[in-house]
Every structure is written in structure tokens, then in C-alpha cells.
PDB file of C-alpha atoms in Angstrom:
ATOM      1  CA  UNK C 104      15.877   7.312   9.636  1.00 83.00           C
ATOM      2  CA  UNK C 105      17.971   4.759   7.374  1.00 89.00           C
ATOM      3  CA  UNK C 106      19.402   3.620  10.159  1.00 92.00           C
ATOM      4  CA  UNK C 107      15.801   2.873  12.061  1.00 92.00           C
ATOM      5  CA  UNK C 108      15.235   1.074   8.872  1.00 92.00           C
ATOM      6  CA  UNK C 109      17.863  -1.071   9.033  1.00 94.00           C
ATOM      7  CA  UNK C 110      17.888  -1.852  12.395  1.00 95.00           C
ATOM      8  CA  UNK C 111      14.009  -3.251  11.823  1.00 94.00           C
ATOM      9  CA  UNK C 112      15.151  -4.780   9.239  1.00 95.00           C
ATOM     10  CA  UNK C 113      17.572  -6.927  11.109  1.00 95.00           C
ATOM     11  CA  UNK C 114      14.819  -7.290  13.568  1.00 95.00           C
ATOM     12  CA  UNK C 115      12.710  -9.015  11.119  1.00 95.00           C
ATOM     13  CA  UNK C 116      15.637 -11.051   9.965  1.00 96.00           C
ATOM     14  CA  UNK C 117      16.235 -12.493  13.440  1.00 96.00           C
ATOM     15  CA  UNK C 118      12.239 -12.684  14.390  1.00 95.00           C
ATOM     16  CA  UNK C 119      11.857 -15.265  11.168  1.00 95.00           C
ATOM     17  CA  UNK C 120      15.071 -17.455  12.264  1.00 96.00           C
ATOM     18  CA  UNK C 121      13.639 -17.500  15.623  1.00 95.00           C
ATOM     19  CA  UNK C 122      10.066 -18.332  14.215  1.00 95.00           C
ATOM     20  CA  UNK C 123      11.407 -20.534  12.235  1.00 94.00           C
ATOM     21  CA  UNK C 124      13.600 -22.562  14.306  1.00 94.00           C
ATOM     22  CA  UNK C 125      10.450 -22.873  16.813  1.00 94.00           C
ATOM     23  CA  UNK C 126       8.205 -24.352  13.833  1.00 92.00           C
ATOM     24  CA  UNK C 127      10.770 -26.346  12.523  1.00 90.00           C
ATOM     25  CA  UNK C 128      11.570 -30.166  13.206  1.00 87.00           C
ATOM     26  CA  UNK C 129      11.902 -30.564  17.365  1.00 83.00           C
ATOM     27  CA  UNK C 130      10.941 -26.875  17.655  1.00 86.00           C
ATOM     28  CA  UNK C 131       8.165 -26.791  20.637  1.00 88.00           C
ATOM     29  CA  UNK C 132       5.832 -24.603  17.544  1.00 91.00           C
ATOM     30  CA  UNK C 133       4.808 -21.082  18.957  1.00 90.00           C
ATOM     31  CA  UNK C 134       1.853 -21.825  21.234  1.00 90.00           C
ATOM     32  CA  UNK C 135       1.671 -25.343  21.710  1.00 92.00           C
ATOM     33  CA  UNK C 136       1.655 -27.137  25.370  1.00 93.00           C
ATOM     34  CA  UNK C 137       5.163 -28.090  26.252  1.00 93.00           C
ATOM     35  CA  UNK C 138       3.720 -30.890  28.516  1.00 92.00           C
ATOM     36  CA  UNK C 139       2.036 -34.243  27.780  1.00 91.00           C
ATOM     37  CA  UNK C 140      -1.508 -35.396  28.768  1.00 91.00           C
ATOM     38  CA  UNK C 141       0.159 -36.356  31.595  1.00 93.00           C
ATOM     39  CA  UNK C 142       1.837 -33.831  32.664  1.00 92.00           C
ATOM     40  CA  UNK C 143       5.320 -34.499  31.797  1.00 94.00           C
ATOM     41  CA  UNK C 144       7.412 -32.717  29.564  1.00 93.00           C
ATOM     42  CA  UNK C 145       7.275 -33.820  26.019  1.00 91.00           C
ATOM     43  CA  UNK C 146      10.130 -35.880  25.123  1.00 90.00           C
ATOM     44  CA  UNK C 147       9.932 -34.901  21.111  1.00 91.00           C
ATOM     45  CA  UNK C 148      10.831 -30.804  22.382  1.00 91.00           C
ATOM     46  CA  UNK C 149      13.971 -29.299  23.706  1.00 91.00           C
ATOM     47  CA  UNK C 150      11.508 -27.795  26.653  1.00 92.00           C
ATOM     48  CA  UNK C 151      14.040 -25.122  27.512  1.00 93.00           C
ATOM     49  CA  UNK C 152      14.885 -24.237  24.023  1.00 93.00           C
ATOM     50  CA  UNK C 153      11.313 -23.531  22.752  1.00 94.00           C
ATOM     51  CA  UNK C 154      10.822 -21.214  26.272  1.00 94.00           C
ATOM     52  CA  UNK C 155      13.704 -19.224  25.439  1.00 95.00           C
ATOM     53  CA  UNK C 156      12.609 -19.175  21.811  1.00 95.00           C
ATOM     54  CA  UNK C 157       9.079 -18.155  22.377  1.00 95.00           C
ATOM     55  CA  UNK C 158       9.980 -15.408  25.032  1.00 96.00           C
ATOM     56  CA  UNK C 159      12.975 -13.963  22.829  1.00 96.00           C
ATOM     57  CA  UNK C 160      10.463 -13.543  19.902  1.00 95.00           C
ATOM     58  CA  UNK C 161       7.937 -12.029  22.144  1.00 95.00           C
ATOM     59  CA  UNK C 162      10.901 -10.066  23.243  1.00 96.00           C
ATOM     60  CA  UNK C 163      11.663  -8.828  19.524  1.00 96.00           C
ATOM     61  CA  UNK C 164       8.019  -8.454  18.568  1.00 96.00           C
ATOM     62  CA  UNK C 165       7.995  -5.706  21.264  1.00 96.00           C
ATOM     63  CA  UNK C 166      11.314  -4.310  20.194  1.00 95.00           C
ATOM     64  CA  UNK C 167      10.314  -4.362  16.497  1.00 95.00           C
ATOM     65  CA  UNK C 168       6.737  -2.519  17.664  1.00 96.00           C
ATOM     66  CA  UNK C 169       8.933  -0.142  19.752  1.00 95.00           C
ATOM     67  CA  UNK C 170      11.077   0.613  16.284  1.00 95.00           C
ATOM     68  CA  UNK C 171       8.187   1.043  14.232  1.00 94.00           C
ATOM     69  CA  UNK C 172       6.932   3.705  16.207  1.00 94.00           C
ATOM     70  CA  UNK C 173      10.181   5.540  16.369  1.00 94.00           C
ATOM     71  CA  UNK C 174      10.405   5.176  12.524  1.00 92.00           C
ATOM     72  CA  UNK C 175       7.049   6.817  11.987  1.00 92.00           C
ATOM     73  CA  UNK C 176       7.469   9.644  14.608  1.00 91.00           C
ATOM     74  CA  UNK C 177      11.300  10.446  12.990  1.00 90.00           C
ATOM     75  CA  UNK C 178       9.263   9.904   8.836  1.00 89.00           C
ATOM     76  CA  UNK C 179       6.111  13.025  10.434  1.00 87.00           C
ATOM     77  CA  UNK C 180       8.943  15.145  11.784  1.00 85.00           C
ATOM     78  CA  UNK C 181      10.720  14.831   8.248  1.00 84.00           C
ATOM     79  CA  UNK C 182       7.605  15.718   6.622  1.00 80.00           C
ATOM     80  CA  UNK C 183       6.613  18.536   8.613  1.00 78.00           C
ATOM     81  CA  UNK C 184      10.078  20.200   7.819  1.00 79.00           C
ATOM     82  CA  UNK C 185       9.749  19.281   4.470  1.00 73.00           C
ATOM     83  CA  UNK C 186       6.169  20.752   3.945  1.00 71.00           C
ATOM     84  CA  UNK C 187       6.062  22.949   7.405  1.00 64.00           C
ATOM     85  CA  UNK C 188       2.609  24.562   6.073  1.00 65.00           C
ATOM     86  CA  UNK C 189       0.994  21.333   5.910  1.00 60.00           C
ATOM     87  CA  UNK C 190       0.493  19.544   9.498  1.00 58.00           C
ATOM     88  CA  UNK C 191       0.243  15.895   8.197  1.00 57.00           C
ATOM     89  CA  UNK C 192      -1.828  14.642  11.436  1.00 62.00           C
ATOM     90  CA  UNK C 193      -4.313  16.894  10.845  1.00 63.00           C
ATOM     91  CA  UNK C 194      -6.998  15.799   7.900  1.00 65.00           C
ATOM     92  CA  UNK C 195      -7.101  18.749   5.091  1.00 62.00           C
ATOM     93  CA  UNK C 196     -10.415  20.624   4.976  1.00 64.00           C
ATOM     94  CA  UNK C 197     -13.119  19.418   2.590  1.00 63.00           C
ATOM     95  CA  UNK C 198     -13.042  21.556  -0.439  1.00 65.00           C
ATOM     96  CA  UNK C 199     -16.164  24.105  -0.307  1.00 69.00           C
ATOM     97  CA  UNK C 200     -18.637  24.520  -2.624  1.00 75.00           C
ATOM     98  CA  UNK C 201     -18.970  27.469  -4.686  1.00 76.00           C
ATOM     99  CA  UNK C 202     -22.759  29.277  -4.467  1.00 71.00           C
ATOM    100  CA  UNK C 203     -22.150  31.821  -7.039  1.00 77.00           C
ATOM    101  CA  UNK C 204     -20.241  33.285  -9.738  1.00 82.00           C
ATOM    102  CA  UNK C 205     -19.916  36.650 -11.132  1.00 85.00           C
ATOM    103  CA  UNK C 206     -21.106  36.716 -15.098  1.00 87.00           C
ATOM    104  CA  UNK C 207     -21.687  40.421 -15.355  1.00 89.00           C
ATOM    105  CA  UNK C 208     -19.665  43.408 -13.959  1.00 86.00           C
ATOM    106  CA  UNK C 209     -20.338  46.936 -14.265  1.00 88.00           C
ATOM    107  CA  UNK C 210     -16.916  48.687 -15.035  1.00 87.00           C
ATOM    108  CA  UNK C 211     -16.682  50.883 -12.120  1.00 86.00           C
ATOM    109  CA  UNK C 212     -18.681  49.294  -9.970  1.00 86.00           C
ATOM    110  CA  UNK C 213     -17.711  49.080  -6.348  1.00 85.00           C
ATOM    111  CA  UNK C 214     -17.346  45.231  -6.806  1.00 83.00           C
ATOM    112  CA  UNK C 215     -15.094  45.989  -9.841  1.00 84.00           C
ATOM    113  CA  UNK C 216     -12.863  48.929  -8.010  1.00 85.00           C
ATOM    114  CA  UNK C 217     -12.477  46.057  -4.669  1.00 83.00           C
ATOM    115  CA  UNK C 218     -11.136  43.504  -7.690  1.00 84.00           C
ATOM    116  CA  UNK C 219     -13.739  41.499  -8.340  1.00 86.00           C
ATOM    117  CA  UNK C 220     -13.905  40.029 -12.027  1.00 87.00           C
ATOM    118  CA  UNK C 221     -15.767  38.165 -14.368  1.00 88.00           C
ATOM    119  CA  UNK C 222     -15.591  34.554 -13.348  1.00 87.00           C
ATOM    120  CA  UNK C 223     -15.273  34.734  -9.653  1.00 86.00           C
ATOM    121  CA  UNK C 224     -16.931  32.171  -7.418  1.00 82.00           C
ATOM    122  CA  UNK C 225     -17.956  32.883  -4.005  1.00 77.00           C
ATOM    123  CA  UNK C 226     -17.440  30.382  -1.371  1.00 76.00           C
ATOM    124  CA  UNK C 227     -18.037  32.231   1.126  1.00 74.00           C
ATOM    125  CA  UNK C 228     -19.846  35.800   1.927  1.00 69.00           C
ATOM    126  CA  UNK C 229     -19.588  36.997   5.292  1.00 70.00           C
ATOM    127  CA  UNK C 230     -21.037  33.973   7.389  1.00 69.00           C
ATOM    128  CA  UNK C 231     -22.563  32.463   4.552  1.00 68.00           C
ATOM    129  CA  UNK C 232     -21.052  29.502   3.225  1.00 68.00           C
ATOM    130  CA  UNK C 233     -21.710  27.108   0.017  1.00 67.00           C
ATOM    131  CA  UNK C 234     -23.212  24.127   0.299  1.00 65.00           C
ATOM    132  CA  UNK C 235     -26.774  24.329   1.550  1.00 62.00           C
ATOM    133  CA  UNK C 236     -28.619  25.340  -1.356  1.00 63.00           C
ATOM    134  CA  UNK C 237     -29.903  28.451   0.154  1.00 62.00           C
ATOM    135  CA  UNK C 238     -27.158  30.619   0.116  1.00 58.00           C
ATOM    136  CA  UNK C 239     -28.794  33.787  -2.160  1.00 57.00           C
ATOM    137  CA  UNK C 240     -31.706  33.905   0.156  1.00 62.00           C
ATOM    138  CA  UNK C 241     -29.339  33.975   3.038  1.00 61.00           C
ATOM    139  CA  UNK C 242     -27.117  36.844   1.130  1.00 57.00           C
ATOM    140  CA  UNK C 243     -30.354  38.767   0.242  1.00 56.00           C
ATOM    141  CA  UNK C 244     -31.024  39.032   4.215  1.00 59.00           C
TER     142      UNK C 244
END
């Protein structure tokens, strides 16, 4: 991965000399015409310079997009062994709502004996789930 980094790096270190020789003095500037009004070729531009300028940035833009890629691909694959419980492409649930708690147990009491306690908050009961404000009624049927 370091070394993905650095080779983008010196991508982006030769994409701004490029860039910058082409918008520099006598540079042909990234999209302008190479040609006069009348068709010639402008006299103030190295014509065959700026062309092979402008197609090896568009050349090193691709590369660079190419690199990117491979850096994020190689950075999920290192976080997926880091963390393999947690599939980082895939958005975490929301967190659900709680639609009851216990506040009085009856030592003894089935619910107590299964290891329910005092405090507990159901977020779910059998296909029930929290959230819609009608949970009990649901429960009760």
C-alpha cells in the first residue's frame, strides 16, 4: 500500500510539471486551439510539444485514476482483515428503538428464571419490532 502511495505520488508530481509546462510561457495551455483563425498553426506554440503534452497528461490522469482505485481496493482489503466482523461496504444497521423496559420482576417468575432483569429493554419480541408506536398492542395480540 505505501508503495501505491508513492507511486501516485510521483504521478502527481509529474502531472503538475506537465500542467505546468503546458500553461506556462509558449506552452499551447490545456484546451486551447493550436491553429489560427486561419487555419495555420500558431506561430507563438511549439504545436508538437503542447500535443505530446496534453496527451501525456491525459495519459497520467488515467494512470493516476487507475492507481487510485488500486489504492482503495488494497486500503478495504486491509480493513476487512483488520476488523473481519465488520464488512466496510456494507452501511451498519440503524440502531433500533427500544418499546419497553422491564421495571418490575417477580423473583421466580418465568421471565426471571429465562434471565430477564430489572432494566431490560426490548427491541424486539418475536416479529415485533420498536419503532412504530404500537408495539404493546401488537405484543398483547
Amino acid at each position: 500500500l505505501k508503495l501505491l502511495l508513492q507511486q501516485r505520488d510521483a504521478l502527481e508530481e509529474e502531472i503538475s510539471v506537465v500542467a505546468g509546462r503546458l500553461t506556462g510561457p509558449g506552452g499551447g495551455g490545456m484546451s486551447e486551439p493550436l491553429i489560427d483563425s486561419e487555419g495555420f498553426p500558431r506561430a507563438d506554440v511549439d504545436v508538437m510539444s503542447t500535443r505530446r503534452d496534453r496527451n501525456a497528461l491525459a495519459v497520467l490522469h488515467n494512470d493516476h485514476k487507475k492507481l487510485t482505485k488500486e489504492i482503495e481496493e488494497g486500503m478495504l482489503a486491509f480493513h476487512a482483515k483488520v476488523n473481519p466482523a465488520r464488512d466496510p461496504t456494507v452501511e451498519p444497521d440503524p440502531p433500533q428503538q427500544a418499546f419497553a423496559e422491564i421495571d418490575e420482576l417477580v423473583e421466580g417468575s418465568p421471565a426471571a428464571i429465562d434471565g430477564i432483569r430489572l432494566g431490560d429493554r426490548f427491541l424486539q419480541f418475536g416479529d415485533v419490532q420498536g419503532g412504530s408506536g404500537r408495539e404493546m398492542q401488537r405484543v398483547a395480540q
